[in-house]
Amino acid sequence: FAGRGGVVMLVGEPGIGKSRLVEELLASAALPAYVAGCDQYEMETAYWPMRALLRSVLGVAADAPGSDVLDALTERVAELDPGLLPWVPLIATVLDVECFPTPEVAALAEEFRKARLEDTVVRFLTSALREPSVIVIDDVHLMDDASADLLTSICRRVPRRPWLVLLMRREAEQGFHPGDDAH
């Protein structure tokens, strides 16, 4: 990687071998991998796959209680980037855990909330994933709009991060499509 990342989109019909190819890559790469997937029954649930991705980064189980997830998040943010502590409730939104708003979040105008949330999550990931890492998200054709916007923010910053972002999808109009500025 040499500090520069990239985005790879694997597109194909079911059964063509996308998952097998990714499994082989992960087995041979010997890098930390953070895996999430989209689900057709959760297409309307904001941040569904990003919730799984962040839980993976935090090292908490998918079924961990919200209070445990919030404790792990707060502890990790305090350790990695204390300047993000006032914005923890925004990351908690993506994780779908209850968190009382800080004065900074309470004062945030609604029209700036989404952009601040995306910037905060990317900043957290940047702090947490300093070493070369692989981020895998399966079935991005089933991704909700909020997750797609957040993933777009992540992909725009990948060239300056040591991350390989592997995205798998079927040919479909809906879901995530990388912008023209994706690397």
PDB file of C-alpha atoms in Angstrom:
ATOM      1  CA  PHE A   1       0.000   0.000   0.000  1.00  0.00           C
ATOM      2  CA  ALA A   2       2.746   2.465   0.915  1.00  0.00           C
ATOM      3  CA  GLY A   3       0.119   4.700   2.529  1.00  0.00           C
ATOM      4  CA  ARG A   4      -2.027   4.807  -0.582  1.00  0.00           C
ATOM      5  CA  GLY A   5      -5.244   2.890  -0.834  1.00  0.00           C
ATOM      6  CA  GLY A   6      -7.725   1.980  -3.478  1.00  0.00           C
ATOM      7  CA  VAL A   7     -11.260   0.861  -4.133  1.00  0.00           C
ATOM      8  CA  VAL A   8     -12.006  -2.346  -6.036  1.00  0.00           C
ATOM      9  CA  MET A   9     -15.528  -3.142  -7.176  1.00  0.00           C
ATOM     10  CA  LEU A  10     -16.260  -6.766  -8.058  1.00  0.00           C
ATOM     11  CA  VAL A  11     -19.409  -6.944 -10.175  1.00  0.00           C
ATOM     12  CA  GLY A  12     -21.087 -10.159 -11.222  1.00  0.00           C
ATOM     13  CA  GLU A  13     -24.051 -12.435 -10.951  1.00  0.00           C
ATOM     14  CA  PRO A  14     -24.549 -14.734  -7.944  1.00  0.00           C
ATOM     15  CA  GLY A  15     -22.331 -17.804  -7.977  1.00  0.00           C
ATOM     16  CA  ILE A  16     -19.687 -16.371 -10.285  1.00  0.00           C
ATOM     17  CA  GLY A  17     -17.024 -16.478  -7.536  1.00  0.00           C
ATOM     18  CA  LYS A  18     -16.808 -12.963  -6.096  1.00  0.00           C
ATOM     19  CA  SER A  19     -16.904 -14.185  -2.493  1.00  0.00           C
ATOM     20  CA  ARG A  20     -14.404 -16.955  -3.171  1.00  0.00           C
ATOM     21  CA  LEU A  21     -12.006 -14.491  -4.776  1.00  0.00           C
ATOM     22  CA  VAL A  22     -12.237 -12.195  -1.737  1.00  0.00           C
ATOM     23  CA  GLU A  23     -11.740 -15.150   0.652  1.00  0.00           C
ATOM     24  CA  GLU A  24      -8.550 -16.121  -1.189  1.00  0.00           C
ATOM     25  CA  LEU A  25      -7.284 -12.552  -1.162  1.00  0.00           C
ATOM     26  CA  LEU A  26      -7.924 -12.165   2.568  1.00  0.00           C
ATOM     27  CA  ALA A  27      -6.245 -15.492   3.323  1.00  0.00           C
ATOM     28  CA  SER A  28      -3.120 -14.559   1.384  1.00  0.00           C
ATOM     29  CA  ALA A  29      -2.935 -10.867   2.305  1.00  0.00           C
ATOM     30  CA  ALA A  30      -2.300 -11.357   6.033  1.00  0.00           C
ATOM     31  CA  LEU A  31      -3.824  -7.944   6.757  1.00  0.00           C
ATOM     32  CA  PRO A  32      -6.551  -7.019   9.203  1.00  0.00           C
ATOM     33  CA  ALA A  33      -9.918  -7.256   7.461  1.00  0.00           C
ATOM     34  CA  TYR A  34     -13.179  -5.624   8.452  1.00  0.00           C
ATOM     35  CA  VAL A  35     -16.167  -7.236   6.774  1.00  0.00           C
ATOM     36  CA  ALA A  36     -19.781  -6.123   6.446  1.00  0.00           C
ATOM     37  CA  GLY A  37     -22.627  -6.983   4.153  1.00  0.00           C
ATOM     38  CA  CYS A  38     -25.867  -5.503   2.980  1.00  0.00           C
ATOM     39  CA  ASP A  39     -29.168  -7.315   3.336  1.00  0.00           C
ATOM     40  CA  GLN A  40     -32.252  -7.020   1.168  1.00  0.00           C
ATOM     41  CA  TYR A  41     -34.465  -6.938   4.264  1.00  0.00           C
ATOM     42  CA  GLU A  42     -32.501  -4.000   5.665  1.00  0.00           C
ATOM     43  CA  MET A  43     -32.402  -1.833   2.521  1.00  0.00           C
ATOM     44  CA  GLU A  44     -34.503   0.802   4.280  1.00  0.00           C
ATOM     45  CA  THR A  45     -32.512   0.706   7.525  1.00  0.00           C
ATOM     46  CA  ALA A  46     -30.117   3.632   7.619  1.00  0.00           C
ATOM     47  CA  TYR A  47     -26.477   2.637   8.113  1.00  0.00           C
ATOM     48  CA  TRP A  48     -27.195  -1.106   8.403  1.00  0.00           C
ATOM     49  CA  PRO A  49     -23.922  -2.300   6.768  1.00  0.00           C
ATOM     50  CA  MET A  50     -21.885   0.565   8.224  1.00  0.00           C
ATOM     51  CA  ARG A  51     -23.067  -0.463  11.700  1.00  0.00           C
ATOM     52  CA  ALA A  52     -21.548  -3.903  11.127  1.00  0.00           C
ATOM     53  CA  LEU A  53     -18.352  -2.362   9.759  1.00  0.00           C
ATOM     54  CA  LEU A  54     -17.890  -0.085  12.781  1.00  0.00           C
ATOM     55  CA  ARG A  55     -18.665  -2.912  15.219  1.00  0.00           C
ATOM     56  CA  SER A  56     -16.005  -4.968  13.467  1.00  0.00           C
ATOM     57  CA  VAL A  57     -13.486  -2.127  13.802  1.00  0.00           C
ATOM     58  CA  LEU A  58     -14.382  -1.790  17.492  1.00  0.00           C
ATOM     59  CA  GLY A  59     -14.091  -5.544  17.998  1.00  0.00           C
ATOM     60  CA  VAL A  60     -17.591  -5.896  19.463  1.00  0.00           C
ATOM     61  CA  ALA A  61     -20.035  -8.635  18.550  1.00  0.00           C
ATOM     62  CA  ALA A  62     -22.984  -7.931  16.291  1.00  0.00           C
ATOM     63  CA  ASP A  63     -25.346  -8.788  19.146  1.00  0.00           C
ATOM     64  CA  ALA A  64     -23.482  -6.869  21.881  1.00  0.00           C
ATOM     65  CA  PRO A  65     -25.741  -4.670  24.005  1.00  0.00           C
ATOM     66  CA  GLY A  66     -25.829  -1.004  23.056  1.00  0.00           C
ATOM     67  CA  SER A  67     -24.264   0.050  26.342  1.00  0.00           C
ATOM     68  CA  ASP A  68     -21.258  -2.218  25.689  1.00  0.00           C
ATOM     69  CA  VAL A  69     -20.901  -0.840  22.165  1.00  0.00           C
ATOM     70  CA  LEU A  70     -21.052   2.753  23.437  1.00  0.00           C
ATOM     71  CA  ASP A  71     -18.478   1.993  26.152  1.00  0.00           C
ATOM     72  CA  ALA A  72     -16.134   0.418  23.578  1.00  0.00           C
ATOM     73  CA  LEU A  73     -16.600   3.369  21.226  1.00  0.00           C
ATOM     74  CA  THR A  74     -15.991   6.001  23.894  1.00  0.00           C
ATOM     75  CA  GLU A  75     -12.927   4.177  25.195  1.00  0.00           C
ATOM     76  CA  ARG A  76     -11.475   3.737  21.714  1.00  0.00           C
ATOM     77  CA  VAL A  77     -12.100   7.360  20.721  1.00  0.00           C
ATOM     78  CA  ALA A  78     -10.510   8.603  23.967  1.00  0.00           C
ATOM     79  CA  GLU A  79      -7.473   6.443  23.236  1.00  0.00           C
ATOM     80  CA  LEU A  80      -7.101   7.247  19.525  1.00  0.00           C
ATOM     81  CA  ASP A  81      -8.429  10.775  18.984  1.00  0.00           C
ATOM     82  CA  PRO A  82      -9.760  12.597  22.077  1.00  0.00           C
ATOM     83  CA  GLY A  83     -10.762  15.526  19.871  1.00  0.00           C
ATOM     84  CA  LEU A  84     -13.587  13.333  18.576  1.00  0.00           C
ATOM     85  CA  LEU A  85     -15.145  12.797  22.019  1.00  0.00           C
ATOM     86  CA  PRO A  86     -17.708  15.612  21.582  1.00  0.00           C
ATOM     87  CA  TRP A  87     -18.853  13.931  18.364  1.00  0.00           C
ATOM     88  CA  VAL A  88     -19.269  10.373  19.715  1.00  0.00           C
ATOM     89  CA  PRO A  89     -23.090  10.686  19.545  1.00  0.00           C
ATOM     90  CA  LEU A  90     -22.809  11.007  15.756  1.00  0.00           C
ATOM     91  CA  ILE A  91     -20.840   7.770  15.485  1.00  0.00           C
ATOM     92  CA  ALA A  92     -23.353   6.223  17.895  1.00  0.00           C
ATOM     93  CA  THR A  93     -26.082   7.118  15.383  1.00  0.00           C
ATOM     94  CA  VAL A  94     -24.400   4.924  12.783  1.00  0.00           C
ATOM     95  CA  LEU A  95     -23.958   2.170  15.378  1.00  0.00           C
ATOM     96  CA  ASP A  96     -27.653   2.495  16.318  1.00  0.00           C
ATOM     97  CA  VAL A  97     -26.929   2.853  20.030  1.00  0.00           C
ATOM     98  CA  GLU A  98     -28.426   5.386  22.370  1.00  0.00           C
ATOM     99  CA  CYS A  99     -26.160   8.198  23.429  1.00  0.00           C
ATOM    100  CA  PHE A 100     -27.054  11.498  25.049  1.00  0.00           C
ATOM    101  CA  PRO A 101     -26.104  14.410  22.803  1.00  0.00           C
ATOM    102  CA  THR A 102     -23.101  16.445  23.804  1.00  0.00           C
ATOM    103  CA  PRO A 103     -23.425  20.241  23.749  1.00  0.00           C
ATOM    104  CA  GLU A 104     -21.553  20.269  20.425  1.00  0.00           C
ATOM    105  CA  VAL A 105     -23.965  17.801  18.810  1.00  0.00           C
ATOM    106  CA  ALA A 106     -26.997  19.523  20.336  1.00  0.00           C
ATOM    107  CA  ALA A 107     -25.839  22.850  18.864  1.00  0.00           C
ATOM    108  CA  LEU A 108     -25.282  21.361  15.393  1.00  0.00           C
ATOM    109  CA  ALA A 109     -27.790  22.693  12.891  1.00  0.00           C
ATOM    110  CA  GLU A 110     -29.744  19.924  11.152  1.00  0.00           C
ATOM    111  CA  GLU A 111     -28.491  20.889   7.692  1.00  0.00           C
ATOM    112  CA  PHE A 112     -24.884  20.275   8.808  1.00  0.00           C
ATOM    113  CA  ARG A 113     -25.518  17.088  10.780  1.00  0.00           C
ATOM    114  CA  LYS A 114     -25.094  14.577   7.927  1.00  0.00           C
ATOM    115  CA  ALA A 115     -21.838  16.082   6.659  1.00  0.00           C
ATOM    116  CA  ARG A 116     -20.434  16.250  10.208  1.00  0.00           C
ATOM    117  CA  LEU A 117     -21.495  12.652  10.852  1.00  0.00           C
ATOM    118  CA  GLU A 118     -19.734  11.448   7.692  1.00  0.00           C
ATOM    119  CA  ASP A 119     -16.574  13.444   8.479  1.00  0.00           C
ATOM    120  CA  THR A 120     -16.573  12.168  12.058  1.00  0.00           C
ATOM    121  CA  VAL A 121     -16.917   8.518  11.036  1.00  0.00           C
ATOM    122  CA  VAL A 122     -14.139   8.854   8.457  1.00  0.00           C
ATOM    123  CA  ARG A 123     -11.922  10.560  11.032  1.00  0.00           C
ATOM    124  CA  PHE A 124     -12.617   7.748  13.503  1.00  0.00           C
ATOM    125  CA  LEU A 125     -11.778   5.113  10.885  1.00  0.00           C
ATOM    126  CA  THR A 126      -8.602   7.022  10.009  1.00  0.00           C
ATOM    127  CA  SER A 127      -7.562   6.960  13.667  1.00  0.00           C
ATOM    128  CA  ALA A 128      -8.517   3.315  14.167  1.00  0.00           C
ATOM    129  CA  LEU A 129      -7.091   1.916  10.923  1.00  0.00           C
ATOM    130  CA  ARG A 130      -3.608   3.403  10.704  1.00  0.00           C
ATOM    131  CA  GLU A 131      -1.984   0.255   9.378  1.00  0.00           C
ATOM    132  CA  PRO A 132      -2.743  -1.308   5.991  1.00  0.00           C
ATOM    133  CA  SER A 133      -6.219  -2.821   6.228  1.00  0.00           C
ATOM    134  CA  VAL A 134      -8.892  -4.331   4.045  1.00  0.00           C
ATOM    135  CA  ILE A 135     -12.509  -3.193   4.236  1.00  0.00           C
ATOM    136  CA  VAL A 136     -14.952  -5.581   2.554  1.00  0.00           C
ATOM    137  CA  ILE A 137     -18.614  -4.826   1.954  1.00  0.00           C
ATOM    138  CA  ASP A 138     -20.736  -7.400   0.177  1.00  0.00           C
ATOM    139  CA  ASP A 139     -23.917  -6.839  -1.827  1.00  0.00           C
ATOM    140  CA  VAL A 140     -23.565  -3.057  -2.096  1.00  0.00           C
ATOM    141  CA  HIS A 141     -26.373  -3.132  -4.656  1.00  0.00           C
ATOM    142  CA  LEU A 142     -28.624  -3.571  -1.581  1.00  0.00           C
ATOM    143  CA  MET A 143     -27.125  -0.618   0.337  1.00  0.00           C
ATOM    144  CA  ASP A 144     -29.363   2.059   1.866  1.00  0.00           C
ATOM    145  CA  ASP A 145     -28.894   5.687   0.828  1.00  0.00           C
ATOM    146  CA  ALA A 146     -27.349   6.864   4.111  1.00  0.00           C
ATOM    147  CA  SER A 147     -24.738   4.091   3.997  1.00  0.00           C
ATOM    148  CA  ALA A 148     -24.054   4.802   0.324  1.00  0.00           C
ATOM    149  CA  ASP A 149     -23.368   8.459   1.127  1.00  0.00           C
ATOM    150  CA  LEU A 150     -21.067   7.494   4.000  1.00  0.00           C
ATOM    151  CA  LEU A 151     -19.271   4.938   1.827  1.00  0.00           C
ATOM    152  CA  THR A 152     -18.807   7.616  -0.840  1.00  0.00           C
ATOM    153  CA  SER A 153     -17.112   9.812   1.788  1.00  0.00           C
ATOM    154  CA  ILE A 154     -14.856   6.909   2.768  1.00  0.00           C
ATOM    155  CA  CYS A 155     -13.966   6.108  -0.849  1.00  0.00           C
ATOM    156  CA  ARG A 156     -13.065   9.730  -1.593  1.00  0.00           C
ATOM    157  CA  ARG A 157     -10.442   9.605   1.148  1.00  0.00           C
ATOM    158  CA  VAL A 158      -9.045   6.149   0.395  1.00  0.00           C
ATOM    159  CA  PRO A 159      -6.106   7.414  -1.708  1.00  0.00           C
ATOM    160  CA  ARG A 160      -4.657   9.040   1.414  1.00  0.00           C
ATOM    161  CA  ARG A 161      -5.221   5.992   3.625  1.00  0.00           C
ATOM    162  CA  PRO A 162      -3.544   2.563   3.677  1.00  0.00           C
ATOM    163  CA  TRP A 163      -6.851   0.810   2.940  1.00  0.00           C
ATOM    164  CA  LEU A 164      -8.050  -1.536   0.267  1.00  0.00           C
ATOM    165  CA  VAL A 165     -11.827  -1.218   0.028  1.00  0.00           C
ATOM    166  CA  LEU A 166     -13.335  -4.277  -1.680  1.00  0.00           C
ATOM    167  CA  LEU A 167     -16.944  -3.906  -2.718  1.00  0.00           C
ATOM    168  CA  MET A 168     -19.051  -6.683  -4.200  1.00  0.00           C
ATOM    169  CA  ARG A 169     -22.274  -6.195  -6.107  1.00  0.00           C
ATOM    170  CA  ARG A 170     -24.559  -7.484  -8.803  1.00  0.00           C
ATOM    171  CA  GLU A 171     -25.401  -5.466 -11.899  1.00  0.00           C
ATOM    172  CA  ALA A 172     -28.241  -3.300 -10.614  1.00  0.00           C
ATOM    173  CA  GLU A 173     -29.355   0.305 -10.677  1.00  0.00           C
ATOM    174  CA  GLN A 174     -29.983   0.643  -6.934  1.00  0.00           C
ATOM    175  CA  GLY A 175     -27.539   0.699  -4.060  1.00  0.00           C
ATOM    176  CA  PHE A 176     -24.005   2.032  -3.995  1.00  0.00           C
ATOM    177  CA  HIS A 177     -22.230   3.170  -7.140  1.00  0.00           C
ATOM    178  CA  PRO A 178     -18.781   4.738  -6.774  1.00  0.00           C
ATOM    179  CA  GLY A 179     -18.564   8.285  -8.027  1.00  0.00           C
ATOM    180  CA  ASP A 180     -16.344   9.324 -10.886  1.00  0.00           C
ATOM    181  CA  ASP A 181     -13.776  10.500  -8.330  1.00  0.00           C
ATOM    182  CA  ALA A 182     -13.355   7.049  -6.709  1.00  0.00           C
ATOM    183  CA  HIS A 183      -9.846   5.604  -6.884  1.00  0.00           C
TER     184      HIS A 183
END
